[in-house]
Short mmCIF file of C-alpha atoms and ligand atoms in Angstrom, two decimals:
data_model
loop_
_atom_site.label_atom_id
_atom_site.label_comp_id
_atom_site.label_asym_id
_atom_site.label_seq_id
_atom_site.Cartn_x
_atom_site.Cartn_y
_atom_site.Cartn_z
CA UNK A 3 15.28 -50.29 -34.56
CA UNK A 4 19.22 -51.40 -34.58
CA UNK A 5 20.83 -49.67 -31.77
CA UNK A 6 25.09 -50.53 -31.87
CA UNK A 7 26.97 -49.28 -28.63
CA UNK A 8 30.54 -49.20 -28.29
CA UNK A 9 31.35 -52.00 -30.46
CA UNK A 10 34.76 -52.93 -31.30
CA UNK A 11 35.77 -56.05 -33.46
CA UNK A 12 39.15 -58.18 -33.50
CA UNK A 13 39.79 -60.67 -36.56
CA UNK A 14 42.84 -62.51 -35.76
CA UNK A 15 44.66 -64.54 -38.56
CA UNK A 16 48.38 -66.69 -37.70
CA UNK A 17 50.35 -62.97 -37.99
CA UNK A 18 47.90 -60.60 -38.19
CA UNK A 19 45.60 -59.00 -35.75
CA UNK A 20 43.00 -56.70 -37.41
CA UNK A 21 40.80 -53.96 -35.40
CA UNK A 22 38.07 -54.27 -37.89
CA UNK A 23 35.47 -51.92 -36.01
CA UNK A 24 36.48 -49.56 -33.40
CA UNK A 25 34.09 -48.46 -30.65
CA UNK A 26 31.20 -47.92 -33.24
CA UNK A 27 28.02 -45.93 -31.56
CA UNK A 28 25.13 -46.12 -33.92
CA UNK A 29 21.23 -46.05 -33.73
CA UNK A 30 19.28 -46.95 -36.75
CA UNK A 31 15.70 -45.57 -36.58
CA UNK A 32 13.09 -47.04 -37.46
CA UNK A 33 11.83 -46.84 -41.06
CA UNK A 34 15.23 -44.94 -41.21
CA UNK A 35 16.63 -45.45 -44.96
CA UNK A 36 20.46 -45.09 -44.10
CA UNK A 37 24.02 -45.19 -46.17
CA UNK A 38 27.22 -46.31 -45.00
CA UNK A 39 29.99 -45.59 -47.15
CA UNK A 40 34.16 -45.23 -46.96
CA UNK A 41 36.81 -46.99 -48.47
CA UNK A 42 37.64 -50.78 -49.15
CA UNK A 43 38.29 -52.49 -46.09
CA UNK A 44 37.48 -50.15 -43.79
CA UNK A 45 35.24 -52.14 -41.53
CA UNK A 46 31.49 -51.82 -43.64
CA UNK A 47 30.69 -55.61 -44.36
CA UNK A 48 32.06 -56.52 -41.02
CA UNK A 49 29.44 -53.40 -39.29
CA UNK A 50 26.75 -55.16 -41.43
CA UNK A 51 27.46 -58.70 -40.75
CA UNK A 52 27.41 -57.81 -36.89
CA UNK A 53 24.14 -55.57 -37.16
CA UNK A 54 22.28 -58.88 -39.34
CA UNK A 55 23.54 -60.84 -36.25
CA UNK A 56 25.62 -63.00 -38.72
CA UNK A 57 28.42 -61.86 -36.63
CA UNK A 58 29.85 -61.36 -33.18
CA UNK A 59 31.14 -58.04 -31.87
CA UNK A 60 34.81 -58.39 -29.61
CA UNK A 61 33.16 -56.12 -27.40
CA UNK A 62 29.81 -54.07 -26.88
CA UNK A 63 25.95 -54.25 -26.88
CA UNK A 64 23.11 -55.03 -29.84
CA UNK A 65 20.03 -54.38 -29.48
CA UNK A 66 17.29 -55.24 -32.42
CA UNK A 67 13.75 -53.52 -31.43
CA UNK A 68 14.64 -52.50 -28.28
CA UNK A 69 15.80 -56.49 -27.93
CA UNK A 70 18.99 -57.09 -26.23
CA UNK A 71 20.61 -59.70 -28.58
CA UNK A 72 24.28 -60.37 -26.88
CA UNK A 73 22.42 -62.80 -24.50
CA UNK A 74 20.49 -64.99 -26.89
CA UNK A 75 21.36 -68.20 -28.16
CA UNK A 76 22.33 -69.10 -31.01
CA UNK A 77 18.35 -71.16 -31.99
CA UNK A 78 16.97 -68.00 -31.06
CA UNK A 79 18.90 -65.31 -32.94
CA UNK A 80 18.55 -67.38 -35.61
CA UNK A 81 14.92 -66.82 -34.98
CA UNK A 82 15.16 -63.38 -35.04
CA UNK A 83 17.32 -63.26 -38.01
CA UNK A 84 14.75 -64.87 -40.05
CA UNK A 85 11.38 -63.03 -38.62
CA UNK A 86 12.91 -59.50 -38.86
CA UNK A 87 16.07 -59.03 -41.55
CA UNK A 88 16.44 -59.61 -44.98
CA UNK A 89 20.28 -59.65 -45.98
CA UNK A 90 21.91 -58.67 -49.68
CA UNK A 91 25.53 -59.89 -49.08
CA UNK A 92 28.52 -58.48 -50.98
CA UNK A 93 29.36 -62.06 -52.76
CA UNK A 94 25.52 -63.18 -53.23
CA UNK A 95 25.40 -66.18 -51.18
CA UNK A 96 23.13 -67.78 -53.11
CA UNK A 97 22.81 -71.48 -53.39
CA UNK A 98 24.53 -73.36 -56.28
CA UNK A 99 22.58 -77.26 -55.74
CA UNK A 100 19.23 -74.61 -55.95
CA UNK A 101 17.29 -73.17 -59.12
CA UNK A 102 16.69 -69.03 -59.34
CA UNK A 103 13.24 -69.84 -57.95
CA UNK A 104 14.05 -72.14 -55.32
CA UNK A 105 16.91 -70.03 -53.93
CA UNK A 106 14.26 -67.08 -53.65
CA UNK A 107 11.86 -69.45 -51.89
CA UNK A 108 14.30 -69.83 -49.27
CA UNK A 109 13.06 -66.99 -46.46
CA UNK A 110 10.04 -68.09 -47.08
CA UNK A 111 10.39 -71.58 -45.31
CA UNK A 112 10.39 -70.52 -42.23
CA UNK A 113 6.52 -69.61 -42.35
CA UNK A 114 3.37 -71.09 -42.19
CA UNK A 115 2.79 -70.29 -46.07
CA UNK A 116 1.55 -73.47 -49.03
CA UNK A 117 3.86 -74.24 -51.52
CA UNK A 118 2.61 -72.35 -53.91
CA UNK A 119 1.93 -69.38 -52.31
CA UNK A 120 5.63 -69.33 -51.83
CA UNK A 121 6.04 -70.03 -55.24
CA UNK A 122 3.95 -67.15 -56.05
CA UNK A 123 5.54 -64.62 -54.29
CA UNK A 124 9.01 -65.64 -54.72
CA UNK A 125 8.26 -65.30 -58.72
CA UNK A 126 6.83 -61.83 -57.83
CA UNK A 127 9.76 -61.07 -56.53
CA UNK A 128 11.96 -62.35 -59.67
CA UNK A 129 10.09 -60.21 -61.36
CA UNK A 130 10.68 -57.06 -59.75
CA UNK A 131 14.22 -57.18 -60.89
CA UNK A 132 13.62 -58.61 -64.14
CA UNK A 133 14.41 -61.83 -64.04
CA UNK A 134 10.90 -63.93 -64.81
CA UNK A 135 13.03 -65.00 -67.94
CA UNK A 136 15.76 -66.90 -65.93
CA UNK A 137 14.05 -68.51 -62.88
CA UNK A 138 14.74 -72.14 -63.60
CA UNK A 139 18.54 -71.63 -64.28
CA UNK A 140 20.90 -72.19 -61.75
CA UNK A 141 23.13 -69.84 -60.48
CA UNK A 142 26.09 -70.38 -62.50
CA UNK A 143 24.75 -69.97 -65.79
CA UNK A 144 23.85 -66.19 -64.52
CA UNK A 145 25.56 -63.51 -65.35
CA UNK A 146 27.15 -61.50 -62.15
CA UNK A 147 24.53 -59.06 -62.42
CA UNK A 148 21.80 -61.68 -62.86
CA UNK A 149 23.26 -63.11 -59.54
CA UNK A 150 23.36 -60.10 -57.64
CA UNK A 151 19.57 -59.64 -58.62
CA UNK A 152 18.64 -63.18 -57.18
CA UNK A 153 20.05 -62.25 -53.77
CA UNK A 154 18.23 -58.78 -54.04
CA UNK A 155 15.00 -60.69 -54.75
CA UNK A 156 15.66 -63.60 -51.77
CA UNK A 157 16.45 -60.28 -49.59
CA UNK A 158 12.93 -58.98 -50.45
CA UNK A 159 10.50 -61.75 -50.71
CA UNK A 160 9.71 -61.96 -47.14
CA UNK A 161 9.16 -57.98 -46.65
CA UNK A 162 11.22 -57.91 -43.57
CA UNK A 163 10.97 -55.11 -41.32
CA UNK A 164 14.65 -54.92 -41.91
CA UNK A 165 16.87 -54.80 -45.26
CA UNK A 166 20.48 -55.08 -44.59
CA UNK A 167 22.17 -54.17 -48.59
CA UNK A 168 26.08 -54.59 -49.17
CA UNK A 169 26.75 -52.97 -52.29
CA UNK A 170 23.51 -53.70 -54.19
CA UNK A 171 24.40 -52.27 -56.80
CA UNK A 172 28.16 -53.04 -57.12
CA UNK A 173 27.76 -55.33 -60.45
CA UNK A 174 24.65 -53.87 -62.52
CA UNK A 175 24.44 -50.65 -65.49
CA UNK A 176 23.29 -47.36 -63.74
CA UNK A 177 20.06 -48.23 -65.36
CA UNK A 178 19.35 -51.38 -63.44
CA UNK A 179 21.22 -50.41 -60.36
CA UNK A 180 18.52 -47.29 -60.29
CA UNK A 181 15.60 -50.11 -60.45
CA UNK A 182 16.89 -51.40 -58.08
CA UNK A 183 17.28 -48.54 -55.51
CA UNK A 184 13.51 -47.73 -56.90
CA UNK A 185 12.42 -51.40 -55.41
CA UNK A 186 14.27 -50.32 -52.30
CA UNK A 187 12.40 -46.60 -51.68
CA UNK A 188 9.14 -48.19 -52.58
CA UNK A 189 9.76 -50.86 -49.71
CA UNK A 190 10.61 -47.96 -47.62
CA UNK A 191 7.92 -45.94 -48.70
CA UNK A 192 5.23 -47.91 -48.53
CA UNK A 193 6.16 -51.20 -46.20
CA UNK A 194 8.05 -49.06 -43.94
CA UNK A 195 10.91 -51.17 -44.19
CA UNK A 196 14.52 -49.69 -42.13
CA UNK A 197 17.30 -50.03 -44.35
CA UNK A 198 20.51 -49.93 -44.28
CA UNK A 199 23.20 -50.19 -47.39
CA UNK A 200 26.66 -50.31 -47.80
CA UNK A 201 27.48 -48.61 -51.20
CA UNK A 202 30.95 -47.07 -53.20
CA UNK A 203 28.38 -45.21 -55.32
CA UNK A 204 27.79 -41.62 -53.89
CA UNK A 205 24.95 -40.99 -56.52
CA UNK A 206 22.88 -43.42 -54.85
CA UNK A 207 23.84 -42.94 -51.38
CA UNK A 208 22.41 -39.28 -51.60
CA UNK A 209 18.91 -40.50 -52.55
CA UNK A 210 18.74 -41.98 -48.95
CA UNK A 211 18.06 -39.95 -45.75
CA UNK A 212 21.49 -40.03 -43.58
CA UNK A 213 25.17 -41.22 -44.64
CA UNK A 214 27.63 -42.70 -42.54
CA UNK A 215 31.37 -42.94 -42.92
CA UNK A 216 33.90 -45.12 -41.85
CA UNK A 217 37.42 -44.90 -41.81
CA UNK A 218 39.92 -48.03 -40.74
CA UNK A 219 37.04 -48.87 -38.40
CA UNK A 220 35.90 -45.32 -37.31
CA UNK A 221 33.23 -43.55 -37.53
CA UNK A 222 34.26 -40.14 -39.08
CA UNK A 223 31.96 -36.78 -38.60
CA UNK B 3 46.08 -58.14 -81.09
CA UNK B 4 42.58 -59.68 -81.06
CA UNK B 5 39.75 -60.24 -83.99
CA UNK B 6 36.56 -61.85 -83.85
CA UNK B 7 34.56 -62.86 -87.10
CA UNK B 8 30.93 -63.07 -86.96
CA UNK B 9 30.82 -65.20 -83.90
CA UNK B 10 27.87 -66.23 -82.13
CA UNK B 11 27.46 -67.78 -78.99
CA UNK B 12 24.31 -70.27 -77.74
CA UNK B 13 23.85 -71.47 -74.34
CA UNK B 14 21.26 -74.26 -73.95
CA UNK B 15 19.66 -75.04 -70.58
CA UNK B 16 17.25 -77.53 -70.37
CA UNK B 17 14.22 -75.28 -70.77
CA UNK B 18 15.38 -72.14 -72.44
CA UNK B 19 18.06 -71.05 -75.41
CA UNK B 20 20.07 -68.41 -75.10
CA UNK B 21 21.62 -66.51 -78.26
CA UNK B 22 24.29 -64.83 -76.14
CA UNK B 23 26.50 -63.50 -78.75
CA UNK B 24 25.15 -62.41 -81.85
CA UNK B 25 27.07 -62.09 -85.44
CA UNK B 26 29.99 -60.04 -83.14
CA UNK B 27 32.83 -58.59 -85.24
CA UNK B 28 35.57 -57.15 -83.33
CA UNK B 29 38.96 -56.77 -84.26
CA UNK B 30 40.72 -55.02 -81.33
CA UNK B 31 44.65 -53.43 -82.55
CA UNK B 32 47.72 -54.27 -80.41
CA UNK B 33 48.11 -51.85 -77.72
CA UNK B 34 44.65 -50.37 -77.86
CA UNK B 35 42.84 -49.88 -74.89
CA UNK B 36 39.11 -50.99 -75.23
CA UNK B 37 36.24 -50.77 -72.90
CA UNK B 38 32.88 -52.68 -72.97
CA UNK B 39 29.51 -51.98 -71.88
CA UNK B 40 25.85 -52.51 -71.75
CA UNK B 41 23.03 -53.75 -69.65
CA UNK B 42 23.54 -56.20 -66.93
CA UNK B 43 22.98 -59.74 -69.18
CA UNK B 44 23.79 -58.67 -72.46
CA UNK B 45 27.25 -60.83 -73.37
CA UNK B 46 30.16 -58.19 -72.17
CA UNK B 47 31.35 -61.85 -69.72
CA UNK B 48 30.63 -64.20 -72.63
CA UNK B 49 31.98 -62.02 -75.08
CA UNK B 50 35.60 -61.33 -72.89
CA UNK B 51 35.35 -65.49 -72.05
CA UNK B 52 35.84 -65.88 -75.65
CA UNK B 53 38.25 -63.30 -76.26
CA UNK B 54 40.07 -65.12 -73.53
CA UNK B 55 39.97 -68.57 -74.95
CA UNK B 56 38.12 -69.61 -71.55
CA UNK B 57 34.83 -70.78 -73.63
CA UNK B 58 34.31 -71.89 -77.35
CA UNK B 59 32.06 -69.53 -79.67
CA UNK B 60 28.81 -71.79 -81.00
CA UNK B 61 29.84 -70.35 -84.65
CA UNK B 62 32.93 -68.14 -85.99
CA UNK B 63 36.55 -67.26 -86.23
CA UNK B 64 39.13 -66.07 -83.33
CA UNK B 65 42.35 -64.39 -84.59
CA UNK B 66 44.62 -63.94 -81.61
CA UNK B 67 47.90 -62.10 -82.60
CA UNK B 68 46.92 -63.30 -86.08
CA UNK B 69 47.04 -66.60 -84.94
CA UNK B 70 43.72 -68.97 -86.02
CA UNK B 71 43.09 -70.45 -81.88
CA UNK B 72 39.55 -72.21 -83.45
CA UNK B 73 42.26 -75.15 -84.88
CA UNK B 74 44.21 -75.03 -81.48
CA UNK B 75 43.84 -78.10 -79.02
CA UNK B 76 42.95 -77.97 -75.19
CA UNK B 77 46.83 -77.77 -74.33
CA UNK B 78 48.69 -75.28 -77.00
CA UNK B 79 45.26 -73.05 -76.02
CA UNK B 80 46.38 -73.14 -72.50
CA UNK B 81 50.02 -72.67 -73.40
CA UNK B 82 48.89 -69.50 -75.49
CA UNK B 83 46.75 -67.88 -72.75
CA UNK B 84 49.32 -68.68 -69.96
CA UNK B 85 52.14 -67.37 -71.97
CA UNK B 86 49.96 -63.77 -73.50
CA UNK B 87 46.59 -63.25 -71.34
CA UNK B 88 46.18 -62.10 -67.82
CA UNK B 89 42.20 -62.18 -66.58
CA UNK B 90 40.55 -60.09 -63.65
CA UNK B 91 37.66 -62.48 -63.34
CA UNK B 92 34.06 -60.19 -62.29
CA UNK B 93 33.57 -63.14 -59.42
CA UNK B 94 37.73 -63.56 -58.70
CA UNK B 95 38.22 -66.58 -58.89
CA UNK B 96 40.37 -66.67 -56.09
CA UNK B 97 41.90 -70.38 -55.17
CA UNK B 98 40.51 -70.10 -50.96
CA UNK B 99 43.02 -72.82 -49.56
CA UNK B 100 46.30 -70.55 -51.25
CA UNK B 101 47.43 -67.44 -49.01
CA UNK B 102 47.58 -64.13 -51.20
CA UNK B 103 50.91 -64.06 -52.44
CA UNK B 104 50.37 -67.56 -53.31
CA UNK B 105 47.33 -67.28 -55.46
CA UNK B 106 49.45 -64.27 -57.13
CA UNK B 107 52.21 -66.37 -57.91
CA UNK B 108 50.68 -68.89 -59.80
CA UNK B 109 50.59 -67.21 -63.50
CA UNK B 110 54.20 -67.24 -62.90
CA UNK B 111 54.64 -70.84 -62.36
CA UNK B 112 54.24 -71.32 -66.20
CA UNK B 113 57.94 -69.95 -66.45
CA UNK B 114 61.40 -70.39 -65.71
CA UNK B 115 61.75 -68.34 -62.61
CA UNK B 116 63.07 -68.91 -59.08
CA UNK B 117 61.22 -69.22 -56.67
CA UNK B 118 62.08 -66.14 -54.57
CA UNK B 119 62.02 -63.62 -58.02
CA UNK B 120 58.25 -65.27 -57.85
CA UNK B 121 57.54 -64.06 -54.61
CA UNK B 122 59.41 -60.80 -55.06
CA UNK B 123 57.23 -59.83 -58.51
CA UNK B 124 54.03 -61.38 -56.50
CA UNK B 125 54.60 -59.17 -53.36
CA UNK B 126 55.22 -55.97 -55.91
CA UNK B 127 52.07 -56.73 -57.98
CA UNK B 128 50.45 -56.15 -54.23
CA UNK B 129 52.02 -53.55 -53.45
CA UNK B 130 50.60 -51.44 -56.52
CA UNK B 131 47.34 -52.66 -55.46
CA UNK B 132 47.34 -51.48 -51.93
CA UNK B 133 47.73 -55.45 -50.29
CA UNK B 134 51.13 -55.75 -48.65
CA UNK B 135 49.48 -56.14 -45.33
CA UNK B 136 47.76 -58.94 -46.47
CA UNK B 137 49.69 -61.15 -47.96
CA UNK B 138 49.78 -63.70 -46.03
CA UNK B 139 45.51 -63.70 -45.45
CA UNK B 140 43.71 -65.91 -47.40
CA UNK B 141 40.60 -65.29 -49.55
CA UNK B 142 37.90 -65.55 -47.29
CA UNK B 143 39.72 -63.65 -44.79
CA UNK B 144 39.63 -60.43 -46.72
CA UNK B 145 36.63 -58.01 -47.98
CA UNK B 146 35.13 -57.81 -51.33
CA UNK B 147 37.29 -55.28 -52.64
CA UNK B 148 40.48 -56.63 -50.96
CA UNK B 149 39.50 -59.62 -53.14
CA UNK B 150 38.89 -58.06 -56.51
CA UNK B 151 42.62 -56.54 -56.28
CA UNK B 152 44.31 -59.94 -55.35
CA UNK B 153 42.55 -60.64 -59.10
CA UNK B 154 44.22 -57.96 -60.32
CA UNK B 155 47.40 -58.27 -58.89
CA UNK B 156 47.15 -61.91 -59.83
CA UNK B 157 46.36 -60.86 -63.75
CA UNK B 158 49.06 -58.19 -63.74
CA UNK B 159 52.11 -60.07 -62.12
CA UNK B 160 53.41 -61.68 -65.34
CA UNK B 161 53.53 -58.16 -67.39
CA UNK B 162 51.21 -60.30 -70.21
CA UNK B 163 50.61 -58.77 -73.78
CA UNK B 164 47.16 -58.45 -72.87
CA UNK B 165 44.96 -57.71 -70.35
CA UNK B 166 40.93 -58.59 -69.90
CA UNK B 167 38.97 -57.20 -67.23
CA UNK B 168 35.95 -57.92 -66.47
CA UNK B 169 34.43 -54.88 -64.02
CA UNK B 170 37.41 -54.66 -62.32
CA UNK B 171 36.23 -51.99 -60.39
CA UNK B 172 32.80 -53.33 -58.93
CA UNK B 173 33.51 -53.84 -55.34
CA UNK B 174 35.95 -51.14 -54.99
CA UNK B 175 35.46 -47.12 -53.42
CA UNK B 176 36.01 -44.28 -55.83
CA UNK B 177 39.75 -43.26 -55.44
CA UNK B 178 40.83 -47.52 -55.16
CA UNK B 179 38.66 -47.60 -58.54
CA UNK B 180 40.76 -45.18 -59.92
CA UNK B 181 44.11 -46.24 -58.44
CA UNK B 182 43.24 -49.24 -60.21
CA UNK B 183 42.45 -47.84 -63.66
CA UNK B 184 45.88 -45.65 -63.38
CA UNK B 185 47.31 -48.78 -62.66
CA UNK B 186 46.02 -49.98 -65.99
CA UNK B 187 46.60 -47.25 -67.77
CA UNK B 188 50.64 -47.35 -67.01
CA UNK B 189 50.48 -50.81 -68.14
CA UNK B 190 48.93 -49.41 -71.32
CA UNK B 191 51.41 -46.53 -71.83
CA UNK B 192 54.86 -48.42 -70.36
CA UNK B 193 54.51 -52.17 -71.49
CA UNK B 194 51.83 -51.60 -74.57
CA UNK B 195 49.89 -53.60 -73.32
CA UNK B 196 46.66 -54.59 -75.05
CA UNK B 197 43.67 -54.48 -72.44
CA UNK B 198 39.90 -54.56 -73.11
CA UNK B 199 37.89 -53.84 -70.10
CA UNK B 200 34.30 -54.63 -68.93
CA UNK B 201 33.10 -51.83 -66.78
CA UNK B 202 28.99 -50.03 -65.83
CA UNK B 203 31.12 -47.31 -64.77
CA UNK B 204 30.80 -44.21 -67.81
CA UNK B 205 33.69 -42.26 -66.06
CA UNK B 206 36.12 -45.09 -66.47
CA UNK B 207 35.24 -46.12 -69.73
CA UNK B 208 35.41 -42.76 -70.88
CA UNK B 209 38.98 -42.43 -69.77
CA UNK B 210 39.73 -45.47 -72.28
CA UNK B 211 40.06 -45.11 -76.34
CA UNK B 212 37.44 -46.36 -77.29
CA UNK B 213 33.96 -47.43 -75.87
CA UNK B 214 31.85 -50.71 -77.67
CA UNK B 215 28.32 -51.10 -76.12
CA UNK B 216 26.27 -54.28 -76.43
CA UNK B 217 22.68 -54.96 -76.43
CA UNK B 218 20.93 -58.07 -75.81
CA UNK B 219 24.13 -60.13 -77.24
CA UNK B 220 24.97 -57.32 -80.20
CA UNK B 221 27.20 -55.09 -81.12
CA UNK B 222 25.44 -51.25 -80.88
CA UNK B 223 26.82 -48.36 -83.12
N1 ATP C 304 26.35 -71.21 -68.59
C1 ATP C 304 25.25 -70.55 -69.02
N2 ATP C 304 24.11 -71.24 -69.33
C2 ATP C 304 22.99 -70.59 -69.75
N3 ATP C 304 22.91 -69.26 -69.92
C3 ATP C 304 24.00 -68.52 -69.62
C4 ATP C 304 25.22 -69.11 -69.16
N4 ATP C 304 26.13 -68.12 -68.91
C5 ATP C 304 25.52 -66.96 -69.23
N5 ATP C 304 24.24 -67.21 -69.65
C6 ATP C 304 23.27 -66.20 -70.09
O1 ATP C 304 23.87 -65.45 -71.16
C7 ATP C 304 23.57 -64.05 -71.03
C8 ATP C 304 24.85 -63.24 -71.04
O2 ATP C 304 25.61 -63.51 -69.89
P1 ATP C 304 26.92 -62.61 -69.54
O3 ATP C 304 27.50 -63.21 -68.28
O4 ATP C 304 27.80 -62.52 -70.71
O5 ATP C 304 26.27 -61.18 -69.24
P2 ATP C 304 26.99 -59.80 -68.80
O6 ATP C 304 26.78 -58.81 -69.89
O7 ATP C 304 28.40 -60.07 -68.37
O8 ATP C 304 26.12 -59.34 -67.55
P3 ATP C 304 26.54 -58.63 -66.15
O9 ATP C 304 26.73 -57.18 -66.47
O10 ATP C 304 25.31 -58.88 -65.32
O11 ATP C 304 27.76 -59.29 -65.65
C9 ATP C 304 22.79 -63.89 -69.71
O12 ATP C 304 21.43 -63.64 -70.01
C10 ATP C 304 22.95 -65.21 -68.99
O13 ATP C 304 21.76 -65.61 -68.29
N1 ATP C 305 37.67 -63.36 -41.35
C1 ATP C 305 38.61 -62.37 -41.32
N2 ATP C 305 39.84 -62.60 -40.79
C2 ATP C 305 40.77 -61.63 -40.78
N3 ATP C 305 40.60 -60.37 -41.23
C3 ATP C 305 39.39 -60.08 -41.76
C4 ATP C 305 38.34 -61.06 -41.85
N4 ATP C 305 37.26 -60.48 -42.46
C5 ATP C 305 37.61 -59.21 -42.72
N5 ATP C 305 38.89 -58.96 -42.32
C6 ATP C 305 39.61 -57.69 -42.43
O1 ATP C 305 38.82 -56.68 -41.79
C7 ATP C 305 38.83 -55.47 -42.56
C8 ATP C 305 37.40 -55.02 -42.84
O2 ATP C 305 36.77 -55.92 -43.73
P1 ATP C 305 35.35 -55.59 -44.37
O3 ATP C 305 34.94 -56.79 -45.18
O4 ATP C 305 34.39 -55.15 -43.31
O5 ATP C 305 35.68 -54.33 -45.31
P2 ATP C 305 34.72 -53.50 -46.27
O6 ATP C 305 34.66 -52.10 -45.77
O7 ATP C 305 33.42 -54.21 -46.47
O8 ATP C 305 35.54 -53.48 -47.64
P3 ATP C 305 35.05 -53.57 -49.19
O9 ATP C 305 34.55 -52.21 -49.56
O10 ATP C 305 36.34 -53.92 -49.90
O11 ATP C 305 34.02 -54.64 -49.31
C9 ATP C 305 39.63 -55.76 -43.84
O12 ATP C 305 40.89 -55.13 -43.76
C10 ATP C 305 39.77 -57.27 -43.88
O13 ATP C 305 41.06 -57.69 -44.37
MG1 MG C 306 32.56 -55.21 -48.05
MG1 MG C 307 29.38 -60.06 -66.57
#
């Protein structure tokens, strides 16, 4: 489903230059539910970002479904982006100008779908993590984990075939944070889904099928 | 250190009311070290806001180093929380056009202090939190858990009296977590510092004094 070869990545700030991914080799199967784990900094947001085409690799190939994305432009991975991957990100993304609701909506605009069928669904979603109380607030009169649940519930409302989860989890009780790994098995389970999440929390990482690790860039064992 | 008399705390939105804080009492002794939990939503941010004189309770008293603050204008509040708080905010709070060491320095631009002892206690507050390589980044240039410890370093740098933390351990791995918490504790044990922390995580709180849980904006046990 995601297939990474030899991919290496180069952030370079005034004094710094940072190998941020070094010569990863990874294939994601499909309906694979996988965990990628290692310390802060080491290169897992970065892996992500590049693997939800948000990103560039320095060096290396992509594909997505047997797709080979280096060559595409930028309208069409976009495209792609939309039709196939639903993305949790680390700091929530979501949009401050936008109500809970609307912000969910979002993936959702992209399809040939009524208003209110997107409306529906996206309160369906809200729901799922518990927040039918709180969909006309905005985003910062949420608390952090209320926020981290939006972005879980934007991630999900389109069922992609592909749910890409930095640290899900990193701002909610063990009690929600297990809801919310529930929502993500059940997706697996029963829509098939391939997922892959980035998590601190080795608990939760075991309850998925394989776990990566990195190390200052590397894959280790 | 820090007491709180049956405060409550209302947020109004235009659709919905929100009894956030609930008839809290909490009087918290100098140099204890206090953790807070409970369910993503139920007050721990509010309740550490207030604590922090960084948002006014709807109804009660605040005692801060027996100090009445509810009397206290805009600017002697500012001059008390400047001179006695430091805050690891759970979304950072980072300023993104400063570098690093800058947004470290600033809690010590309140006193009389060269410049260069600034920069020397900034750059030691980073090295404690694993950063020295990055000091010259700025925010958005760093991951998630690179961030959260810039907060910290940033809270810690002027040795305060007292220390609030709101899940300062979110977005970090297991043995940063706990670098950070040691970190912490030193400050507890060396300086005497007061600190009450916010945390989901039982294994940290438990290495605290005491443990207060919250439910739906009250006090529990
Ligand atoms: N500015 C605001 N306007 C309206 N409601 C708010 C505002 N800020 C917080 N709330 C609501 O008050 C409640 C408590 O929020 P708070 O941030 O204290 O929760 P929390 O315990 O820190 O949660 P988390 O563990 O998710 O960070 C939440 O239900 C939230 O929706
Ligand atoms: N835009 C950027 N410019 C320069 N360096 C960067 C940039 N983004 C990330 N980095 C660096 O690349 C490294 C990897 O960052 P990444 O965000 O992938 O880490 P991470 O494993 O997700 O960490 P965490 O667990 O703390 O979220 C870090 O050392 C970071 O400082
Ligand atoms: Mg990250
Ligand atoms: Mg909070």
């Amino acid at each position: 489903m995601i297939k990474l070869k030899n991919i290496d990545k180069v952030y370079r700030t005034d004094k710094i230059e940072t190998l941020a991914l070094k010569e990863i080799d990874l294939e994601v199967k499909k309906n694979e539910f996988l965990s990628i784990m290692g310390p802060s900094g080491c290169g897992k947001s970065t892996l992500l970002n590049i693997m939800g085409l948000l990103d560039q690799p320095s060096k290396g190939e992509i594909y997505i479904d047997a797709e080979q994305v280096m060559t595409f432009k930028d309208k069409k991975l976009a495209k792609l982006r939309n039709k196939k991957i639903g993305f949790i990100f680390q700091s929530f993304h979501l949009i401050n100008d936008l109500s809970v609701v609307d912000n969910v909506e979002i993936p959702l605009l992209y399809r040939k779908m009524s208003g209110s069928e997107r409306r529906r669904r996206a309160l369906a979603a809200l729901e799922k993590v518990g927040l039918n109380t709180r969909t006309k607030h905005f985003p910062n009169q949420l608390s952090g984990g209320q926020r981290q649940r939006v972005a879980i519930a934007r991630a999900i409302v389109g069922e992609p075939e592909i749910i890409l989860a930095d640290e899900p989890t990193g701002n909610l009780d063990s009690n929600m944070g297990q809801e919310i790994i529930d929502i993500l098995h059940n997706l697996h389970k029963n829509e098939n889904t391939t997922i892959v999440m980035v998590t601190h929390d080795e608990h939760i990482a075991k309850q998925t099928e394989r776990i990566i690790r990195l190390f200052d860039g590397a894959m280790v064992n």
